[in-house]
Amino acid sequence: MKLAINSPRGTTDIYGEDIRYRDFINSTARNIFKVFNFEELITPAFEYTEVFSRSIGEETDIVQKEMYTFFDKKGRSLTLRPEGTASVVRAAVENKMFGSGNLPVKLFYIGNMFRYERPQKGRMREFWQLGVEAMGSDNPVLDAEIIWMLSMIFQRLGFRNLTLLVNSIGCLKCRKAFIKEFKKYLKPKAGGLCGDCRKRLGKNPLRIFDCKVAGCRETAKNGPKIPQYLCESCNTHFTGVTDSLSRLSVNFKISDSLVRGFDYYTKTVFEIVSNDLDSAQNALGGGGRYDDLIAQFGGPDMPAIGFAVGIDRTAMLMKELGIGYGTDTERIKVYLVSMDNDLTGYMLEILKLLRDSGISCDINYTSRSMKAEIKKAEKLDFNIIAFLGEHEFKNKSVTLKNLKDFKQYTISKKEVVEKIFEIAGRI
Ligand code: HAM
């Protein structure tokens, strides 16, 4: 009997063009991480459950409903990572990365994350993130640099219609004052909240801001605003962040209802949202400061800040908006076709010439009809056919066909690479 097994709900196989989009996103980000002097860290895909439950917050949706938690054969509770920050902090503390002369420690990561969410467009149970964490400074300039870096990634990828939201949720001291007023505002409205939020109201009302039920989020947003309750030091810090962002010409919008769904955040929080996506899944990336988390993990009392970008969502939106991956020359793929076995030598000459010039290309191994080869080239995402026939061999030339506009050019071998690059600019 044949096995008919699908990939688990909320997961997907990634191949073909999707791989090229992801490679482009990752390499664009890696280049920027290098420019900002960040080093890569790879952590395990699963951790002891406590790493996440304690840091992300017991009242969050992630910890309450979305963790892939299991017991290993020795009965230890393990969890597939739902995000990267907790693991990075655990790793930095465990590996004693905090020396006195190396602060801030600046790390980046690229990896798959797992959340048991209801799958829908742009929301998966296994998804990919790239992120950074800078640990060991509370200087608002660092906040601005991190936000600048996030914005630069999307700019380099070719996005235009995005909004960068920034807010400060203050330190634990100012949050206490806010929560007192927030509870007062919410109590008479408790009947309209979902069951989870009624519980959150007593334990951790901030989490109502990121409830999956839109009505709860709306109620929270219409209440008192966190920035009005910031202490002097948090206010000064936030002014430092926004001033630095302006100096760096980063476009941003202050959003006084941005809170973000993790308990570890303090002071600056930010999110980059697409105006082309549905508001429930419109965040392409986000992050914030977490000044108390490293100490919670038994490390030094050290402030930190970071962000993560959703790679799947970013790739999906790039495709939808028709944003290409890579430069014109990176996108080009040439299919070298000859119908004549006697021309193998000339074919190899041209193949070597193109590949030595960094042009991605393939040849036809079996000669079928020209029509069939064009069909195959289109199916396999080639954008140029380079045809070699008797005439081309005699004249030391190549005939190029741009598969986008079907224009054709017969070019001497010497000039063919240049012509391909020229066509690439129009693809
Ligand atoms: P987050 O906002 O939970 O933050 O995730 C960052 C990004 O990951 C989101 O903006 C979204 O694009 C993507 N994402 C999240 N969940 C899913 C999903 N189920 N399917 C597809 N994409 C998803 C964090 O994870 C924090 N650790 C960020 C951070 C780093 N804060 C400080 N440092």
Coordinates of C-alpha atoms and ligand atoms in Angstrom, one line a residue:
M1 CA 0.0 0.0 0.0
K2 CA 1.2 3.5 -0.9
L3 CA 1.8 6.0 2.0
A4 CA 0.0 9.3 1.4
I5 CA 1.5 11.6 4.0
N6 CA 1.4 15.3 3.9
S7 CA 3.6 17.8 5.7
P8 CA 2.1 18.6 9.1
R9 CA -0.5 21.4 9.2
G10 CA 1.2 24.9 9.3
T11 CA 4.4 23.7 7.8
T12 CA 5.6 23.8 4.2
D13 CA 8.3 22.6 1.8
I14 CA 10.4 25.4 0.5
Y15 CA 12.0 25.1 -3.0
G16 CA 12.4 26.7 -6.3
E17 CA 11.8 30.4 -6.5
D18 CA 11.0 30.6 -2.7
I19 CA 14.6 29.5 -2.0
R20 CA 15.9 32.2 -4.2
Y21 CA 13.8 34.8 -2.3
R22 CA 15.0 33.5 1.0
D23 CA 18.7 33.4 -0.1
F24 CA 18.3 37.0 -1.2
I25 CA 16.7 38.1 2.1
N26 CA 19.3 36.3 4.2
S27 CA 22.3 37.5 2.2
T28 CA 21.0 41.1 2.2
A29 CA 20.6 40.9 6.0
R30 CA 23.9 39.2 6.5
N31 CA 25.7 42.0 4.6
I32 CA 24.0 44.6 6.8
F33 CA 24.8 42.7 10.0
K34 CA 28.4 42.7 8.9
V35 CA 28.4 46.5 8.3
F36 CA 26.9 46.9 11.8
N37 CA 29.5 44.6 13.3
F38 CA 27.3 41.7 14.4
E39 CA 28.5 38.1 14.7
E40 CA 26.5 35.0 14.0
L41 CA 25.2 32.7 16.8
I42 CA 23.6 29.3 16.2
T43 CA 21.6 27.9 19.1
P44 CA 19.7 24.6 19.4
A45 CA 16.2 24.4 17.9
F46 CA 14.9 23.2 21.3
E47 CA 15.6 24.3 24.9
Y48 CA 14.5 23.3 28.3
T49 CA 10.9 24.6 28.5
E50 CA 11.7 27.1 31.3
V51 CA 14.0 29.1 29.0
F52 CA 10.9 30.3 27.2
S53 CA 8.1 30.0 29.8
R54 CA 9.8 32.3 32.3
S55 CA 11.2 34.9 29.9
I56 CA 8.4 35.3 27.4
G57 CA 5.8 35.4 30.2
E58 CA 3.3 32.9 31.6
E59 CA 0.4 35.0 30.5
T60 CA 1.4 35.4 26.9
D61 CA -0.5 33.5 24.1
I62 CA 2.9 31.9 23.1
V63 CA 3.5 30.3 26.5
Q64 CA -0.2 29.5 27.3
K65 CA -1.2 28.0 23.9
E66 CA 1.5 28.0 21.3
M67 CA 4.5 26.1 22.5
Y68 CA 5.5 22.7 21.1
T69 CA 6.4 21.2 24.4
F70 CA 7.3 17.5 24.9
F71 CA 9.1 15.2 27.3
D72 CA 12.2 13.4 26.3
K73 CA 12.9 9.8 27.3
K74 CA 14.3 10.9 30.6
G75 CA 11.1 12.9 31.4
R76 CA 12.7 16.4 30.9
S77 CA 10.4 19.0 29.5
L78 CA 11.7 20.5 26.3
T79 CA 10.2 23.0 23.9
L80 CA 10.9 23.8 20.2
R81 CA 11.9 27.4 20.2
P82 CA 9.0 29.8 19.5
E83 CA 11.5 32.8 19.1
G84 CA 15.2 33.5 19.3
T85 CA 15.8 36.1 22.0
A86 CA 15.5 33.8 25.1
S87 CA 17.9 31.2 23.5
V88 CA 20.4 33.9 22.6
V89 CA 20.4 35.3 26.2
R90 CA 20.6 31.7 27.6
A91 CA 23.6 31.0 25.3
A92 CA 25.4 34.3 26.0
V93 CA 25.1 33.8 29.8
E94 CA 26.0 30.1 29.6
N95 CA 29.1 30.7 27.4
K96 CA 30.2 33.7 29.5
M97 CA 30.2 36.1 26.6
F98 CA 30.0 39.2 28.7
G99 CA 33.6 40.4 29.3
S100 CA 34.3 43.9 30.5
G101 CA 35.9 45.2 27.3
N102 CA 33.6 43.7 24.7
L103 CA 30.3 45.4 25.4
P104 CA 27.8 45.5 23.8
V105 CA 27.9 41.8 22.7
K106 CA 26.3 41.9 19.2
L107 CA 24.9 38.7 17.8
F108 CA 22.6 37.7 14.9
Y109 CA 20.8 34.5 14.1
I110 CA 18.8 32.9 11.3
G111 CA 16.7 30.0 12.2
N112 CA 13.3 28.2 12.2
M113 CA 10.8 28.9 15.0
F114 CA 7.7 26.9 16.0
R115 CA 4.4 28.2 17.3
Y116 CA 1.2 26.2 17.5
E117 CA -0.9 29.0 16.0
R118 CA -4.0 28.8 13.7
P119 CA -2.3 28.7 10.3
Q120 CA -3.4 31.3 7.8
K121 CA -1.8 33.6 5.2
G122 CA 1.5 34.8 6.6
R123 CA 1.1 32.7 9.8
M124 CA 2.7 29.3 10.0
R125 CA 3.5 26.8 12.8
E126 CA 7.0 26.5 11.5
F127 CA 8.4 29.7 10.3
W128 CA 11.8 31.4 9.8
Q129 CA 13.3 34.4 11.5
L130 CA 16.4 36.4 11.3
G131 CA 17.3 38.5 14.2
V132 CA 19.8 40.5 16.2
E133 CA 20.5 41.0 19.9
A134 CA 22.9 43.7 21.2
M135 CA 23.6 43.1 24.9
G136 CA 25.4 45.4 27.4
S137 CA 24.4 49.0 26.7
D138 CA 21.4 51.1 27.5
N139 CA 22.6 54.0 25.3
P140 CA 19.6 55.3 23.3
V141 CA 22.0 55.6 20.3
L142 CA 22.1 51.7 20.3
D143 CA 18.3 51.6 20.1
A144 CA 18.4 54.0 17.2
E145 CA 21.1 51.9 15.4
I146 CA 19.1 48.7 15.9
I147 CA 15.9 50.3 14.5
W148 CA 17.9 51.8 11.6
M149 CA 19.3 48.4 10.8
L150 CA 15.8 46.9 10.7
S151 CA 14.6 49.7 8.4
M152 CA 17.7 49.3 6.2
I153 CA 17.1 45.6 5.6
F154 CA 13.6 46.3 4.2
Q155 CA 14.8 49.3 2.2
R156 CA 17.6 47.2 0.6
L157 CA 15.1 44.4 -0.2
G158 CA 13.2 46.9 -2.3
F159 CA 10.2 47.6 0.0
R160 CA 8.6 51.1 -0.1
N161 CA 5.2 51.0 1.5
L162 CA 6.2 50.2 5.1
T163 CA 5.7 52.0 8.4
L164 CA 8.1 51.8 11.3
L165 CA 6.2 52.1 14.6
V166 CA 8.1 53.1 17.7
N167 CA 7.0 53.4 21.3
S168 CA 8.3 53.2 24.9
I169 CA 6.6 51.0 27.4
G170 CA 8.9 52.3 30.2
C171 CA 10.6 50.4 33.0
L172 CA 9.0 48.2 35.6
K173 CA 8.5 51.2 37.8
C174 CA 6.5 53.3 35.3
R175 CA 4.6 50.3 34.2
K176 CA 3.2 49.8 37.7
A177 CA 1.7 53.3 37.5
F178 CA 0.2 52.6 34.1
I179 CA -1.2 49.2 35.0
K180 CA -3.1 50.7 38.0
E181 CA -4.9 53.2 35.7
F182 CA -5.3 50.7 33.0
K183 CA -7.1 48.2 35.3
K184 CA -9.4 51.0 36.5
Y185 CA -10.3 51.7 32.9
L186 CA -10.8 48.0 32.1
K187 CA -12.8 46.8 35.0
P188 CA -16.2 48.2 33.9
K189 CA -15.5 46.7 30.4
A190 CA -14.5 43.3 31.6
G191 CA -17.7 41.7 30.3
G192 CA -16.8 42.6 26.7
L193 CA -13.4 40.9 26.9
C194 CA -12.7 37.3 25.9
G195 CA -12.2 34.7 28.7
D196 CA -8.4 34.8 28.4
C197 CA -8.3 38.6 28.7
R198 CA -10.6 38.5 31.8
K199 CA -7.9 36.4 33.4
R200 CA -5.2 38.6 32.1
L201 CA -6.9 41.6 33.6
G202 CA -6.0 40.5 37.0
K203 CA -2.6 39.0 36.3
N204 CA -1.0 40.8 33.4
P205 CA -3.3 43.3 31.6
L206 CA -0.6 44.4 29.2
R207 CA -1.2 41.2 27.3
I208 CA -4.7 42.3 26.3
F209 CA -3.0 44.6 23.8
D210 CA -1.9 41.6 21.7
C211 CA -4.9 39.3 22.2
K212 CA -5.8 37.5 19.0
V213 CA -9.4 38.8 19.5
A214 CA -9.6 42.1 17.7
G215 CA -12.3 43.5 20.1
C216 CA -10.0 43.0 23.1
R217 CA -7.1 44.8 21.3
E218 CA -9.4 47.6 20.4
T219 CA -10.6 48.0 24.0
A220 CA -7.0 48.1 25.2
K221 CA -6.0 50.7 22.6
N222 CA -8.8 53.1 23.5
G223 CA -7.7 53.2 27.2
P224 CA -5.0 55.3 28.9
K225 CA -1.7 55.6 27.0
I226 CA 1.5 54.1 28.4
P227 CA 3.8 57.1 27.3
Q228 CA 1.8 59.4 29.7
Y229 CA 3.0 57.3 32.6
L230 CA 6.8 57.2 31.8
C231 CA 9.2 58.2 34.6
E232 CA 11.6 61.0 33.8
S233 CA 14.5 58.7 33.1
C234 CA 12.4 56.6 30.6
N235 CA 11.1 59.8 29.0
T236 CA 14.7 61.1 28.5
H237 CA 15.7 57.8 27.1
F238 CA 12.9 57.7 24.6
T239 CA 13.7 61.3 23.5
G240 CA 17.3 60.1 23.0
V241 CA 16.1 57.3 20.7
T242 CA 13.8 59.5 18.6
D243 CA 16.4 62.3 18.3
S244 CA 19.0 59.8 17.1
L245 CA 16.6 58.3 14.6
S246 CA 15.9 61.7 13.2
R247 CA 19.7 62.3 12.9
L248 CA 20.0 59.1 11.0
S249 CA 17.1 60.1 8.7
V250 CA 15.1 57.0 9.6
N251 CA 11.4 57.6 9.0
F252 CA 9.3 56.4 11.9
K253 CA 5.9 57.0 13.5
I254 CA 5.3 57.0 17.3
S255 CA 2.5 54.6 18.2
D256 CA 1.4 55.0 21.8
S257 CA -0.5 51.7 21.7
L258 CA 2.4 49.5 20.5
V259 CA 3.2 47.1 23.4
R260 CA 4.4 43.9 21.7
G261 CA 3.5 40.4 23.0
F262 CA 6.4 39.5 25.3
D263 CA 6.8 40.1 29.0
Y264 CA 10.5 40.7 28.8
Y265 CA 10.2 44.1 27.0
T266 CA 11.2 47.4 28.7
K267 CA 11.4 50.9 27.3
T268 CA 11.8 51.0 23.5
V269 CA 9.6 48.8 21.4
F270 CA 9.2 48.9 17.7
E271 CA 7.6 47.1 14.7
I272 CA 7.8 47.4 11.0
V273 CA 4.4 46.9 9.3
S274 CA 3.3 46.6 5.7
N275 CA 0.5 48.8 4.5
D276 CA -0.2 46.1 1.8
L277 CA -1.1 43.3 4.2
D278 CA -4.1 42.5 6.4
S279 CA -3.7 44.2 9.8
A280 CA -3.7 40.8 11.7
Q281 CA -0.5 39.6 10.0
N282 CA 1.0 42.9 8.8
A283 CA 4.1 42.9 11.0
L284 CA 7.2 41.9 9.0
G285 CA 9.5 42.4 12.0
G286 CA 9.7 43.8 15.5
G287 CA 11.7 44.1 18.6
G288 CA 12.6 46.1 21.7
R289 CA 14.6 46.5 24.7
Y290 CA 14.8 43.9 27.5
D291 CA 16.8 45.4 30.2
D292 CA 16.0 42.8 32.9
L293 CA 16.2 39.5 31.0
I294 CA 19.9 38.8 31.2
A295 CA 19.9 39.0 35.0
Q296 CA 16.8 36.8 35.1
F297 CA 18.9 34.1 33.4
G298 CA 21.5 34.4 36.1
G299 CA 23.8 36.7 34.0
P300 CA 25.0 40.2 34.9
D301 CA 22.5 42.9 35.4
M302 CA 22.8 44.2 31.8
P303 CA 20.5 46.0 29.5
A304 CA 19.9 44.7 25.9
I305 CA 17.9 45.3 22.7
G306 CA 17.1 43.3 19.6
F307 CA 14.6 42.5 16.8
A308 CA 13.5 39.7 14.6
V309 CA 12.2 39.6 11.0
G310 CA 9.7 37.0 9.7
I311 CA 11.5 35.6 6.6
D312 CA 8.4 33.7 5.3
R313 CA 6.1 36.8 5.5
T314 CA 8.8 39.0 3.9
A315 CA 9.3 36.6 1.0
M316 CA 5.6 36.2 0.5
L317 CA 5.0 39.9 0.4
M318 CA 8.0 40.5 -2.0
K319 CA 6.4 38.0 -4.4
E320 CA 3.0 39.5 -4.1
L321 CA 4.3 43.0 -4.7
G322 CA 6.5 41.9 -7.7
I323 CA 9.7 42.9 -5.9
G324 CA 12.5 40.8 -7.5
Y325 CA 15.1 38.9 -5.6
G326 CA 18.7 39.9 -6.2
T327 CA 20.3 42.2 -8.6
D328 CA 19.4 42.0 -12.3
T329 CA 22.4 39.9 -13.0
E330 CA 21.7 37.6 -10.0
R331 CA 18.2 36.9 -11.4
I332 CA 19.3 36.1 -14.9
K333 CA 19.2 32.4 -16.0
V334 CA 20.3 31.4 -19.5
Y335 CA 19.3 28.2 -21.2
L336 CA 21.8 27.2 -23.8
V337 CA 20.1 25.2 -26.6
S338 CA 21.6 23.4 -29.6
M339 CA 19.8 20.9 -31.8
D340 CA 23.0 19.6 -33.3
N341 CA 25.2 17.0 -31.5
D342 CA 28.2 18.0 -33.6
L343 CA 28.2 21.4 -31.9
T344 CA 29.0 20.0 -28.4
G345 CA 32.5 21.5 -28.5
Y346 CA 31.2 25.0 -29.3
M347 CA 28.4 24.6 -26.8
L348 CA 31.0 23.8 -24.0
E349 CA 33.0 26.8 -25.0
I350 CA 30.0 29.1 -24.6
L351 CA 28.9 27.3 -21.4
K352 CA 32.4 27.9 -19.9
L353 CA 32.4 31.6 -21.1
L354 CA 29.0 32.3 -19.4
R355 CA 29.7 30.4 -16.2
D356 CA 33.2 31.9 -15.8
S357 CA 31.4 35.3 -16.1
G358 CA 29.1 34.5 -13.2
I359 CA 26.0 33.9 -15.4
S360 CA 23.8 31.1 -14.2
C361 CA 23.1 28.7 -17.1
D362 CA 22.3 25.2 -18.2
I363 CA 22.3 23.3 -21.5
N364 CA 19.8 20.9 -23.2
Y365 CA 21.1 17.4 -23.0
T366 CA 18.5 15.9 -25.4
S367 CA 17.6 17.8 -28.5
R368 CA 13.9 18.0 -29.0
S369 CA 12.1 20.6 -31.1
M370 CA 12.9 24.3 -30.6
K371 CA 9.3 24.8 -29.5
A372 CA 9.6 22.2 -26.8
E373 CA 12.9 23.7 -25.6
I374 CA 11.3 27.2 -25.3
K375 CA 8.4 25.7 -23.3
K376 CA 10.9 23.9 -21.0
A377 CA 12.9 27.1 -20.5
E378 CA 9.8 29.0 -19.5
K379 CA 8.7 26.3 -17.1
L380 CA 12.1 26.3 -15.4
D381 CA 12.2 30.1 -15.0
F382 CA 15.0 30.7 -17.5
N383 CA 14.8 34.2 -18.8
I384 CA 17.1 34.0 -21.9
I385 CA 17.6 31.3 -24.4
A386 CA 21.0 31.2 -26.1
F387 CA 20.7 29.3 -29.3
L388 CA 23.6 27.7 -31.1
G389 CA 23.1 26.4 -34.6
E390 CA 25.2 25.8 -37.7
H391 CA 25.1 29.5 -38.6
E392 CA 26.2 30.6 -35.1
F393 CA 29.0 28.1 -35.1
K394 CA 30.3 29.3 -38.4
N395 CA 30.2 33.0 -37.4
K396 CA 31.4 32.4 -33.8
S397 CA 28.2 33.9 -32.6
V398 CA 25.2 33.2 -30.3
T399 CA 21.5 34.0 -30.9
L400 CA 19.9 35.3 -27.7
K401 CA 16.2 35.3 -27.2
N402 CA 14.7 37.4 -24.3
L403 CA 11.9 35.2 -23.0
K404 CA 10.1 38.3 -21.6
D405 CA 9.6 40.2 -24.8
F406 CA 10.7 37.5 -27.3
K407 CA 13.2 39.9 -28.9
Q408 CA 16.1 38.2 -30.6
Y409 CA 19.7 39.2 -31.1
T410 CA 22.6 37.4 -32.9
I411 CA 25.7 38.5 -31.2
S412 CA 29.4 37.7 -31.7
K413 CA 30.9 35.4 -29.0
K414 CA 33.1 38.2 -27.8
E415 CA 30.1 40.5 -27.0
V416 CA 27.6 37.9 -25.7
V417 CA 28.3 38.3 -22.0
E418 CA 27.9 42.1 -22.2
K419 CA 24.6 41.7 -24.2
I420 CA 23.3 39.2 -21.6
F421 CA 24.0 41.7 -18.8
E422 CA 22.3 44.4 -20.9
I423 CA 19.2 42.3 -21.4
A424 CA 19.2 41.4 -17.6
G425 CA 18.6 45.1 -16.8
R426 CA 15.3 44.9 -18.7
I427 CA 14.1 41.7 -17.2
Ligands
HAM1 P1 7.8 38.5 17.1 O1 7.1 39.8 16.8 O2 7.1 37.5 17.8 O3 9.2 38.9 17.9 O4 8.3 37.9 15.7 C1 9.0 38.6 14.8 C2 8.5 38.4 13.4 O5 8.4 37.0 13.1 C3 7.0 38.9 13.2 O6 7.0 40.3 12.9 C4 6.6 38.1 12.0 O7 7.0 38.6 10.8 C5 7.3 36.8 12.2 N1 6.4 35.7 12.8 C6 6.0 35.6 14.1 N2 5.1 34.6 14.2 C7 5.0 34.0 13.0 C8 4.2 32.9 12.4 N3 3.5 32.2 13.2 N4 4.3 32.7 11.1 C9 5.1 33.5 10.3 N5 5.8 34.5 10.7 C10 5.8 34.8 12.1 C11 10.1 38.0 18.3 O8 10.1 36.8 18.1 C12 11.1 38.6 19.2 N6 12.0 37.6 19.7 C13 11.9 39.7 18.5 C14 13.0 40.3 19.4 C15 14.3 40.1 19.3 N7 12.8 41.2 20.4 C16 14.0 41.5 20.9 N8 14.9 40.8 20.2

